[in-house]
Amino acid sequence: KERIRMKEMEMLMELRQRLDIQTDQMQAMQEEVERGESAVRSMEAQQRLLCEQEQKTAEAEEALEKWRMRMEEAEELMKVMETKLEEEEEKNRFLQDMIEPFKDQLESFEIEKNALLSQSEQAQDEIKKLSTQYGKLLGHQNQKQKIQHVVKIKQENVDLKAEISNLREQV
């Protein structure tokens, strides 16, 4: 009996050792499975990130293409504007060449106008002086002569103003 019991104990010990070994192996396998699942989750997350990055890249490429198209449109517009600018510069040069002969004449007219205006101002000053002098002279003469002289002065004043207006119109 004792032998059987010993044998059973040995078998139990051996079974216990095998169970421990299998438990350790099972734990190792379970850890391996968890590492594999973790790796799968990590790969899935990386796959999602990769998809997101691919989508962002596609959006960026689309935006870049739109900017390229806008840039081409802007360059075309710049070419058109440069052509128009050249045309306008040519027109400007043509008009400058056309006006050039008249510049001297225009300047001489300006000088003549200024001279006439100066003469007009001098005439106005002379009228004022003469009217003052006549007023003093008339103070010593009789009333009838005074009235006739004032009428004559007024008529001369009107004539001079008309002449000044004509000169201004001519300028």
XYZ file of C-alpha atoms in Angstrom:
171
model
C 0.000 0.000 0.000
C 2.641 2.323 0.819
C 4.290 1.754 -2.392
C 1.145 2.484 -4.238
C 0.722 5.549 -2.241
C 4.235 6.628 -3.046
C 3.648 5.898 -6.626
C 0.485 7.934 -6.557
C 2.331 10.744 -4.866
C 5.034 10.666 -7.437
C 2.439 10.660 -10.144
C 0.668 13.494 -8.471
C 3.917 15.424 -8.212
C 4.697 14.718 -11.787
C 1.186 15.742 -12.805
C 1.541 18.840 -10.690
C 4.818 19.710 -12.406
C 3.274 19.098 -15.795
C 0.302 21.236 -14.830
C 2.645 24.004 -13.669
C 4.631 23.723 -16.902
C 1.453 23.785 -18.960
C 0.108 26.711 -16.893
C 3.376 28.600 -17.488
C 3.189 27.729 -21.171
C -0.432 28.807 -21.225
C 0.461 32.130 -19.569
C 3.317 32.618 -22.013
C 0.963 31.854 -24.882
C -1.658 34.203 -23.456
C 0.951 36.981 -23.137
C 1.997 36.244 -26.703
C -1.642 36.491 -27.806
C -2.039 39.782 -25.934
C 1.133 41.115 -27.556
C -0.227 40.004 -30.925
C -3.580 41.689 -30.237
C -1.764 44.806 -29.098
C 0.303 44.729 -32.270
C -2.909 44.297 -34.293
C -4.491 47.276 -32.515
C -1.343 49.298 -33.064
C -1.298 48.346 -36.738
C -4.990 49.229 -37.059
C -4.318 52.636 -35.450
C -1.384 53.165 -37.781
C -3.567 52.115 -40.699
C -6.185 54.692 -39.680
C -3.473 57.368 -39.351
C -2.101 56.361 -42.728
C -5.582 56.663 -44.282
C -6.062 60.059 -42.658
C -2.659 61.212 -43.902
C -3.459 59.939 -47.395
C -6.736 61.886 -47.304
C -4.956 65.030 -46.112
C -2.339 64.556 -48.806
C -5.059 64.219 -51.444
C -6.753 67.376 -50.136
C -3.421 69.226 -50.135
C -2.720 68.094 -53.703
C -6.189 69.262 -54.745
C -5.633 72.650 -53.078
C -2.220 72.883 -54.720
C -3.781 72.197 -58.112
C -6.355 74.935 -57.511
C -3.545 77.362 -56.602
C -1.638 76.368 -59.726
C -4.708 77.105 -61.814
C -5.173 80.467 -60.074
C -1.505 81.224 -60.610
C -1.810 80.439 -64.316
C -4.899 82.675 -64.549
C -3.027 85.449 -62.743
C -0.052 85.067 -65.077
C -2.346 85.250 -68.101
C -4.001 88.342 -66.647
C -0.559 89.864 -66.013
C 0.378 89.252 -69.666
C -2.838 90.913 -70.836
C -2.236 93.834 -68.469
C 1.366 94.193 -69.638
C 0.176 94.234 -73.254
C -2.408 96.891 -72.420
C 0.229 98.882 -70.540
C 2.535 98.769 -73.547
C -0.322 99.878 -75.812
C -1.182 102.752 -73.475
C 2.469 103.776 -73.251
C 2.629 103.787 -77.049
C -0.513 105.923 -77.228
C 0.978 108.255 -74.614
C 4.204 108.598 -76.625
C 2.171 109.274 -79.769
C 0.138 111.978 -78.009
C 3.303 113.501 -76.530
C 4.842 113.629 -80.004
C 1.650 115.155 -81.342
C 1.498 117.824 -78.603
C 5.193 118.688 -78.667
C 4.982 121.253 -81.542
C 2.206 123.111 -79.722
C 3.998 123.412 -76.381
C 5.966 126.482 -77.448
C 2.822 128.083 -78.826
C 0.962 127.269 -75.612
C 3.743 128.795 -73.539
C 3.728 131.960 -75.674
C -0.064 132.193 -75.245
C 0.394 131.845 -71.508
C 2.957 134.658 -71.489
C 0.684 136.844 -73.621
C -2.264 136.115 -71.337
C -0.233 137.087 -68.271
C 0.891 140.292 -70.001
C -2.694 141.188 -70.907
C -3.858 140.485 -67.371
C -1.075 142.698 -66.086
C -2.097 145.465 -68.503
C -5.694 145.044 -67.404
C -4.705 145.436 -63.756
C -2.659 148.516 -64.635
C -5.617 149.958 -66.553
C -7.863 149.349 -63.538
C -5.366 151.119 -61.293
C -5.155 154.014 -63.776
C -8.966 154.268 -63.838
C -9.048 154.501 -60.072
C -6.384 157.225 -60.049
C -8.091 159.210 -62.777
C -11.480 158.964 -61.123
C -9.977 160.234 -57.904
C -8.279 163.119 -59.726
C -11.423 164.011 -61.651
C -13.421 163.903 -58.478
C -11.047 166.433 -56.943
C -11.078 168.607 -60.076
C -14.839 168.502 -60.367
C -15.325 169.630 -56.834
C -14.240 173.145 -57.877
C -16.505 173.519 -60.974
C -20.170 174.121 -61.427
C -22.770 171.373 -60.940
C -23.848 171.047 -64.616
C -20.290 170.566 -65.879
C -19.638 168.167 -63.040
C -22.610 165.943 -64.018
C -21.652 165.878 -67.706
C -18.056 165.040 -66.850
C -19.139 162.210 -64.501
C -21.370 160.788 -67.263
C -18.427 160.921 -69.670
C -16.145 159.163 -67.153
C -18.729 156.479 -66.531
C -19.068 155.871 -70.266
C -15.284 155.596 -70.610
C -15.256 153.180 -67.651
C -17.917 151.006 -69.328
C -15.948 151.071 -72.612
C -12.735 150.046 -70.831
C -14.485 147.197 -69.049
C -15.873 145.941 -72.349
C -12.392 146.095 -73.877
C -10.966 144.142 -70.920
C -13.671 141.491 -71.324
C -12.874 141.183 -75.034
C -9.172 140.808 -74.267
C -9.895 138.107 -71.709
C -12.035 136.233 -74.196
C -9.272 136.402 -76.760
C -6.813 134.949 -74.272
